[in-house]
Amino acid sequence: MLTIPRNTAGFHAAILAVALVATSCTSGVDSQTAPPITVAAADAESDVGIDAINVGLVLNTASPTAARDARLVDVLAASAEAVSASQPVEVLIDTVTISDLDDAPAAVRELVNRGVTVIATSCDNLSMPTVVDAAIDEQLLAVTGCVAIPKPELDVSSRLFIDLASLDDAPAAMANWADTQDLTSLAVLSSNLIPDVDQTCTDIAEFASAPPKAIDVSVDGSFVGLVDDPETLVASLGEGLASVDAIVVCALAPALGDVVAALRSAGNEQPILVPWFGEPQRWDPQLTDIFLFSPSSVHGDDPVAEVTNLLDSIEEAEAVDVVAADTLAALATSVTRSNSVGSRRIADATRGSTIDVLSGEIAVGQGIQLPVARSYRVLEVADGNLAFVETVAGG
């Protein structure tokens, strides 16, 4: 059932209680509500420019990710303030909560009635496909708003969907950096506990070994994170590890730290490369020469001051929080470019373009499934602490 909508607008946040009576046909939306601001009407903007864009979220309170979704709203509110302060377009965040996935279409309709023309997905990978489909049915632009693992499979062919929160180009960034460091061979060790994590290492190996890089991926080890013994894994790979220039480890914490510690204990002193989802790992002070690739640095040394300021404003900030801000910045820029908050016009202005966002610059593919290309921060672990080293391009 639809319950408590929440509205966050630019610098202001307020709680708005709305009673929505459920019926078998309307899934909780009163058919007598005010006429919606339709996409067609939103497209017919004047030449004076657009002051604001309304971005909506549907939050499933029954989801296991409900707490993370509540945090996402806070992150988006802080991001909206940062983006609104730097752009001529104010970003407004509006939310509706549900406790049943069947109410997702009604929730999207309610957001349409409030003037929302873009729906951002939450962290709930179960509700994401339903919300995206409902948004597209309403002719709204749907974008990903949360960097989630596991990432849901979305069978979407509509150009009204853009995966703006994608970090799918992170493996390319890691391969690019390996090439700049003149690394000629890699060992790739991946946890297959979660397919997304395993796929990251598969992609790294593919990008690294493809011309013109042609880096030799001579050791390929798969293990089950939190199940397989790290020492046994390292021992099973034998002397092959000693012959490579660097080692890539794809695993979530704390399995990541255990595997890295086992590698070092076995005498493997080469650089170790870690994808962005290893950022929460807390490193032993004895460990060094480990490089993590992240969309931002939460250690107060991000190369972009606006990113550091944003992260400072978020309680227990995470590196991926900047992706939410970049998503809102991209939408605001597209509104300015198209002089419209119409869903299709925003989508057309976003696709196939390069956009200045909070963290730097992103390139959005023209196709439906092409990932967003962004710059990644290379963070080095030295004596157990992470520090910014340089940026490297993905894509």
Coordinates of N, CA and C in Angstrom, one line a residue, residues 81-241:
E81 N 21.4 20.0 -3.3 CA 21.9 21.3 -2.9 C 23.2 21.7 -3.6
A82 N 24.1 20.7 -3.7 CA 25.4 21.0 -4.3 C 25.2 21.4 -5.8
V83 N 24.4 20.6 -6.5 CA 24.2 20.8 -7.9 C 23.4 22.1 -8.1
S84 N 22.4 22.4 -7.3 CA 21.6 23.6 -7.4 C 22.4 24.8 -7.2
A85 N 23.4 24.7 -6.4 CA 24.3 25.9 -6.1 C 25.2 26.2 -7.3
S86 N 25.5 25.2 -8.1 CA 26.4 25.4 -9.2 C 25.8 25.5 -10.6
Q87 N 24.5 25.3 -10.7 CA 23.8 25.3 -12.0 C 22.7 26.2 -12.0
P88 N 22.2 26.7 -13.1 CA 21.1 27.6 -13.2 C 19.8 26.9 -13.0
V89 N 19.8 25.6 -12.9 CA 18.6 24.8 -12.7 C 18.6 24.2 -11.3
E90 N 17.5 24.4 -10.5 CA 17.4 23.8 -9.2 C 16.9 22.4 -9.4
V91 N 17.5 21.5 -8.6 CA 17.1 20.1 -8.6 C 16.2 19.8 -7.4
L92 N 15.0 19.3 -7.6 CA 14.1 19.0 -6.5 C 13.9 17.5 -6.5
I93 N 13.9 16.9 -5.2 CA 13.8 15.5 -5.0 C 12.4 15.2 -4.4
D94 N 11.6 14.3 -5.0 CA 10.3 14.0 -4.4 C 10.2 12.5 -4.3
T95 N 9.7 12.0 -3.2 CA 9.6 10.6 -3.0 C 8.2 10.1 -2.6
V96 N 7.9 8.9 -3.0 CA 6.7 8.2 -2.5 C 7.1 6.8 -2.0
T97 N 6.6 6.4 -0.9 CA 6.9 5.1 -0.3 C 5.8 4.1 -0.6
I98 N 6.2 2.9 -0.8 CA 5.2 1.8 -1.0 C 5.7 0.6 -0.1
S99 N 4.8 -0.3 0.1 CA 5.2 -1.6 0.8 C 4.9 -2.8 0.0
D100 N 4.4 -2.6 -1.2 CA 4.0 -3.7 -2.1 C 4.4 -3.3 -3.5
L101 N 5.2 -4.2 -4.2 CA 5.6 -3.8 -5.6 C 4.5 -3.6 -6.5
D102 N 3.3 -4.2 -6.2 CA 2.2 -3.9 -7.1 C 1.7 -2.5 -7.1
D103 N 2.1 -1.7 -6.1 CA 1.8 -0.3 -6.0 C 2.8 0.6 -6.7
A104 N 3.8 0.0 -7.3 CA 4.8 0.9 -8.0 C 4.2 1.7 -9.1
P105 N 3.4 1.2 -10.0 CA 2.8 2.0 -11.0 C 2.0 3.2 -10.5
A106 N 1.2 2.9 -9.4 CA 0.4 4.0 -8.7 C 1.3 5.1 -8.1
A107 N 2.4 4.6 -7.6 CA 3.4 5.6 -7.0 C 4.0 6.5 -8.1
V108 N 4.3 5.9 -9.2 CA 4.9 6.6 -10.3 C 3.8 7.6 -10.8
R109 N 2.6 7.2 -10.9 CA 1.5 8.1 -11.3 C 1.4 9.3 -10.4
E110 N 1.5 9.0 -9.1 CA 1.4 10.1 -8.1 C 2.5 11.1 -8.3
L111 N 3.7 10.6 -8.6 CA 4.8 11.5 -8.9 C 4.6 12.3 -10.1
V112 N 4.0 11.7 -11.1 CA 3.6 12.5 -12.3 C 2.7 13.6 -12.0
N113 N 1.7 13.3 -11.1 CA 0.8 14.4 -10.7 C 1.5 15.5 -10.0
R114 N 2.6 15.3 -9.4 CA 3.4 16.3 -8.7 C 4.4 17.1 -9.6
G115 N 4.4 16.7 -10.9 CA 5.3 17.4 -11.8 C 6.6 16.7 -12.0
V116 N 6.8 15.5 -11.6 CA 8.0 14.8 -11.8 C 8.1 14.3 -13.3
T117 N 9.3 14.5 -13.9 CA 9.5 14.0 -15.3 C 10.6 13.1 -15.4
V118 N 11.4 12.9 -14.3 CA 12.4 11.9 -14.3 C 12.3 11.0 -13.0
I119 N 12.4 9.7 -13.2 CA 12.4 8.8 -12.0 C 13.8 8.2 -11.9
A120 N 14.3 8.4 -10.7 CA 15.6 7.8 -10.3 C 15.3 6.5 -9.5
T121 N 16.0 5.4 -9.8 CA 15.8 4.2 -9.1 C 16.4 4.2 -7.8
S122 N 15.9 3.4 -6.9 CA 16.5 3.2 -5.5 C 17.6 2.1 -5.5
C123 N 18.0 1.7 -4.3 CA 19.0 0.7 -4.2 C 18.4 -0.7 -4.2
D124 N 17.0 -0.8 -4.3 CA 16.3 -2.1 -4.2 C 16.4 -2.7 -5.6
N125 N 17.2 -3.8 -5.7 CA 17.3 -4.4 -7.1 C 16.1 -5.2 -7.5
L126 N 15.2 -5.5 -6.5 CA 14.0 -6.2 -6.8 C 12.9 -5.3 -7.4
S127 N 12.9 -4.1 -6.9 CA 11.8 -3.2 -7.4 C 12.3 -2.4 -8.6
M128 N 13.6 -2.4 -8.8 CA 14.1 -1.5 -9.9 C 13.4 -1.8 -11.3
P129 N 13.3 -3.1 -11.7 CA 12.7 -3.4 -13.0 C 11.2 -2.9 -13.1
T130 N 10.5 -3.1 -12.0 CA 9.1 -2.7 -11.9 C 8.9 -1.2 -12.0
V131 N 9.8 -0.5 -11.3 CA 9.7 1.0 -11.3 C 10.1 1.5 -12.6
V132 N 11.2 1.0 -13.2 CA 11.6 1.5 -14.5 C 10.5 1.2 -15.6
D133 N 9.9 0.1 -15.6 CA 8.8 -0.2 -16.5 C 7.6 0.7 -16.3
A134 N 7.3 1.0 -15.0 CA 6.2 1.9 -14.7 C 6.5 3.3 -15.2
A135 N 7.7 3.7 -15.0 CA 8.1 5.1 -15.5 C 8.0 5.2 -17.0
I136 N 8.5 4.2 -17.7 CA 8.4 4.2 -19.1 C 7.0 4.2 -19.6
D137 N 6.2 3.4 -18.9 CA 4.7 3.4 -19.3 C 4.1 4.8 -19.2
E138 N 4.6 5.6 -18.2 CA 4.1 6.9 -18.1 C 4.8 7.9 -18.9
Q139 N 5.7 7.4 -19.8 CA 6.5 8.3 -20.7 C 7.4 9.2 -20.0
L140 N 7.9 8.7 -18.8 CA 8.9 9.4 -18.0 C 10.3 8.9 -18.3
L141 N 11.3 9.7 -18.2 CA 12.7 9.2 -18.3 C 13.0 8.5 -17.0
A142 N 13.6 7.3 -17.1 CA 14.0 6.6 -15.9 C 15.6 6.5 -15.9
V143 N 16.2 6.8 -14.8 CA 17.6 6.8 -14.7 C 18.0 6.0 -13.4
T144 N 19.1 5.3 -13.4 CA 19.6 4.7 -12.2 C 20.1 5.7 -11.2
G145 N 19.7 5.6 -9.9 CA 20.1 6.6 -8.9 C 21.0 6.0 -7.9
C146 N 21.2 4.7 -7.8 CA 21.9 4.1 -6.8 C 22.9 3.1 -7.4
V147 N 24.2 3.1 -6.9 CA 25.1 2.1 -7.4 C 24.9 0.9 -6.5
A148 N 24.4 -0.2 -7.1 CA 24.0 -1.3 -6.3 C 24.8 -2.6 -6.7
I149 N 25.1 -3.4 -5.8 CA 25.6 -4.8 -6.0 C 24.7 -5.7 -5.2
P150 N 24.1 -6.7 -5.7 CA 24.1 -7.0 -7.2 C 23.3 -6.1 -8.0
K151 N 23.7 -5.8 -9.2 CA 23.0 -5.0 -10.1 C 21.9 -5.8 -10.9
P152 N 20.7 -5.3 -10.8 CA 19.6 -6.1 -11.5 C 19.7 -6.2 -13.0
E153 N 19.3 -7.2 -13.6 CA 19.2 -7.3 -15.0 C 18.0 -6.6 -15.5
L154 N 18.2 -5.6 -16.4 CA 17.1 -4.8 -16.9 C 17.0 -5.0 -18.4
D155 N 15.9 -5.6 -18.8 CA 15.7 -5.9 -20.2 C 14.9 -4.7 -20.8
V156 N 15.6 -3.6 -21.0 CA 14.9 -2.4 -21.4 C 15.4 -2.0 -22.8
S157 N 14.4 -1.7 -23.7 CA 14.8 -1.3 -25.1 C 14.4 0.1 -25.3
S158 N 13.7 0.8 -24.4 CA 13.3 2.1 -24.5 C 14.4 3.1 -24.3
R159 N 14.4 4.2 -25.1 CA 15.4 5.2 -25.0 C 15.0 6.2 -23.8
L160 N 13.9 5.9 -23.1 CA 13.6 6.6 -21.9 C 14.2 6.0 -20.7
F161 N 15.2 5.1 -20.9 CA 16.0 4.6 -19.8 C 17.5 4.9 -20.0
I162 N 18.2 5.5 -19.0 CA 19.6 5.7 -19.1 C 20.2 5.2 -17.8
D163 N 21.2 4.4 -17.9 CA 21.9 3.9 -16.7 C 23.0 4.9 -16.3
L164 N 22.6 6.0 -15.7 CA 23.5 7.1 -15.4 C 24.4 6.7 -14.2
A165 N 23.9 5.8 -13.3 CA 24.7 5.5 -12.1 C 25.6 4.3 -12.4
S166 N 25.9 4.0 -13.7 CA 26.7 2.9 -14.1 C 28.2 3.1 -13.7
L167 N 28.8 2.1 -13.2 CA 30.3 2.0 -13.1 C 30.8 0.9 -13.9
D168 N 30.2 0.6 -15.0 CA 30.6 -0.6 -15.8 C 31.9 -0.3 -16.5
D169 N 32.3 0.9 -16.6 CA 33.6 1.2 -17.3 C 34.8 1.1 -16.3
A170 N 34.5 0.8 -15.1 CA 35.6 0.7 -14.1 C 36.7 -0.3 -14.5
P171 N 36.3 -1.5 -15.1 CA 37.3 -2.4 -15.5 C 38.2 -1.8 -16.6
A172 N 37.6 -1.0 -17.5 CA 38.4 -0.4 -18.6 C 39.4 0.6 -18.0
A173 N 39.0 1.3 -16.9 CA 39.9 2.2 -16.3 C 41.1 1.5 -15.6
M174 N 40.8 0.4 -15.0 CA 41.9 -0.4 -14.4 C 42.9 -0.9 -15.4
A175 N 42.3 -1.4 -16.6 CA 43.2 -1.9 -17.7 C 44.0 -0.7 -18.3
N176 N 43.4 0.4 -18.4 CA 44.1 1.6 -18.9 C 45.2 2.0 -18.0
W177 N 45.0 1.9 -16.7 CA 46.1 2.3 -15.8 C 47.2 1.3 -15.8
A178 N 46.8 0.0 -15.9 CA 47.9 -1.1 -15.9 C 48.7 -0.8 -17.2
D179 N 48.1 -0.4 -18.2 CA 48.9 -0.1 -19.5 C 49.9 1.1 -19.3
T180 N 49.4 2.1 -18.6 CA 50.3 3.3 -18.4 C 51.4 3.0 -17.4
Q181 N 51.3 1.9 -16.6 CA 52.3 1.5 -15.7 C 53.3 0.5 -16.3
D182 N 53.1 0.2 -17.6 CA 53.9 -0.7 -18.4 C 53.9 -2.1 -17.7
L183 N 52.7 -2.5 -17.2 CA 52.5 -3.9 -16.7 C 52.3 -4.8 -17.9
T184 N 53.0 -5.8 -18.0 CA 52.9 -6.7 -19.2 C 52.2 -8.0 -18.9
S185 N 51.9 -8.3 -17.6 CA 51.2 -9.5 -17.2 C 50.5 -9.3 -15.9
L186 N 49.3 -9.9 -15.8 CA 48.4 -9.8 -14.7 C 48.0 -11.2 -14.2
A187 N 47.8 -11.4 -12.9 CA 47.0 -12.5 -12.4 C 45.7 -11.9 -11.9
V188 N 44.6 -12.6 -12.2 CA 43.3 -12.1 -11.9 C 42.6 -13.1 -11.0
L189 N 42.3 -12.7 -9.8 CA 41.6 -13.6 -8.8 C 40.3 -13.0 -8.4
S190 N 39.2 -13.8 -8.7 CA 37.9 -13.2 -8.5 C 37.0 -14.2 -7.7
S191 N 36.2 -13.5 -6.8 CA 35.2 -14.2 -6.1 C 34.0 -14.4 -6.9
N192 N 33.5 -15.6 -7.0 CA 32.3 -15.9 -7.8 C 31.0 -16.0 -6.9
L193 N 31.1 -15.4 -5.7 CA 29.9 -15.5 -4.8 C 28.8 -14.6 -5.4
I194 N 29.2 -13.4 -5.9 CA 28.2 -12.5 -6.6 C 28.6 -12.3 -8.0
P195 N 27.8 -12.6 -9.0 CA 28.1 -12.6 -10.4 C 28.7 -11.2 -10.8
D196 N 28.2 -10.1 -10.3 CA 28.7 -8.8 -10.7 C 30.2 -8.6 -10.3
V197 N 30.6 -9.1 -9.2 CA 32.0 -9.0 -8.7 C 32.8 -9.9 -9.6
D198 N 32.4 -11.1 -9.9 CA 33.2 -12.0 -10.8 C 33.3 -11.4 -12.2
Q199 N 32.2 -10.8 -12.7 CA 32.2 -10.2 -14.0 C 33.2 -9.1 -14.2
T200 N 33.4 -8.3 -13.1 CA 34.3 -7.2 -13.1 C 35.7 -7.7 -13.5
C201 N 36.1 -8.8 -12.8 CA 37.4 -9.4 -13.1 C 37.5 -9.9 -14.6
T202 N 36.4 -10.5 -15.0 CA 36.3 -11.0 -16.4 C 36.5 -9.9 -17.4
D203 N 35.9 -8.7 -17.1 CA 36.0 -7.6 -17.9 C 37.4 -7.0 -17.9
I204 N 38.0 -6.9 -16.7 CA 39.4 -6.4 -16.6 C 40.3 -7.2 -17.5
A205 N 40.2 -8.6 -17.4 CA 41.0 -9.4 -18.2 C 40.8 -9.2 -19.7
E206 N 39.6 -9.0 -20.0 CA 39.2 -8.8 -21.5 C 39.8 -7.5 -22.0
F207 N 39.6 -6.4 -21.2 CA 40.2 -5.1 -21.6 C 41.7 -5.1 -21.7
A208 N 42.3 -5.8 -20.7 CA 43.8 -5.7 -20.5 C 44.4 -6.5 -21.7
S209 N 43.8 -7.6 -22.0 CA 44.5 -8.5 -23.0 C 44.2 -8.1 -24.5
A210 N 43.2 -7.2 -24.7 CA 42.8 -6.8 -26.0 C 43.8 -5.9 -26.6
P211 N 44.1 -5.9 -27.9 CA 45.0 -4.9 -28.5 C 44.4 -3.5 -28.4
P212 N 45.2 -2.5 -28.2 CA 46.6 -2.5 -28.4 C 47.4 -2.8 -27.1
K213 N 46.7 -3.0 -26.0 CA 47.4 -3.3 -24.7 C 48.1 -4.6 -24.7
A214 N 47.3 -5.7 -25.0 CA 47.8 -7.1 -25.1 C 48.6 -7.5 -23.8
I215 N 48.1 -7.1 -22.7 CA 48.6 -7.5 -21.4 C 48.3 -9.0 -21.2
D216 N 49.3 -9.8 -20.8 CA 49.1 -11.2 -20.7 C 48.4 -11.5 -19.3
V217 N 47.3 -12.1 -19.4 CA 46.6 -12.5 -18.2 C 46.9 -14.0 -18.0
S218 N 48.0 -14.3 -17.4 CA 48.6 -15.6 -17.3 C 48.0 -16.5 -16.2
V219 N 47.5 -15.8 -15.2 CA 46.9 -16.6 -14.0 C 45.5 -16.1 -13.8
D220 N 44.6 -17.1 -13.8 CA 43.2 -16.8 -13.6 C 42.6 -17.7 -12.5
G221 N 42.3 -17.1 -11.3 CA 41.9 -17.9 -10.2 C 40.5 -17.5 -9.7
S222 N 39.6 -18.5 -9.5 CA 38.3 -18.2 -9.1 C 38.1 -18.9 -7.7
F223 N 37.4 -18.2 -6.8 CA 37.1 -18.7 -5.5 C 35.8 -18.2 -5.0
V224 N 35.3 -18.8 -3.9 CA 34.0 -18.4 -3.3 C 34.3 -17.5 -2.1
G225 N 34.0 -16.3 -2.2 CA 34.3 -15.4 -1.1 C 33.6 -15.8 0.2
L226 N 34.3 -15.7 1.3 CA 33.8 -16.0 2.6 C 33.7 -17.5 2.8
V227 N 34.0 -18.3 1.8 CA 33.9 -19.8 1.9 C 35.2 -20.4 1.7
D228 N 35.9 -20.2 0.6 CA 37.2 -20.8 0.3 C 38.3 -20.1 1.2
D229 N 39.2 -21.0 1.6 CA 40.3 -20.5 2.4 C 41.3 -19.7 1.6
P230 N 41.6 -18.5 1.9 CA 42.5 -17.7 1.1 C 43.9 -18.3 1.0
E231 N 44.5 -18.8 2.0 CA 45.8 -19.4 2.0 C 45.8 -20.6 1.0
T232 N 44.7 -21.4 1.0 CA 44.6 -22.6 0.1 C 44.5 -22.1 -1.3
L233 N 43.8 -21.0 -1.6 CA 43.7 -20.4 -2.9 C 45.0 -20.0 -3.4
V234 N 45.7 -19.2 -2.6 CA 47.0 -18.7 -3.1 C 48.0 -19.9 -3.3
A235 N 48.0 -20.8 -2.4 CA 48.9 -22.0 -2.6 C 48.6 -22.8 -3.9
S236 N 47.3 -22.8 -4.2 CA 46.9 -23.6 -5.4 C 47.4 -23.0 -6.7
L237 N 47.7 -21.7 -6.7 CA 48.1 -21.0 -7.9 C 49.6 -21.1 -8.1
G238 N 50.3 -21.6 -7.0 CA 51.7 -21.9 -7.2 C 52.6 -20.8 -7.6
E239 N 53.6 -21.2 -8.4 CA 54.6 -20.3 -8.9 C 54.1 -19.3 -10.0
G240 N 52.9 -19.6 -10.5 CA 52.4 -18.7 -11.5 C 52.3 -17.3 -11.0
L241 N 51.9 -17.1 -9.7 CA 51.8 -15.8 -9.2 C 53.1 -15.0 -9.1

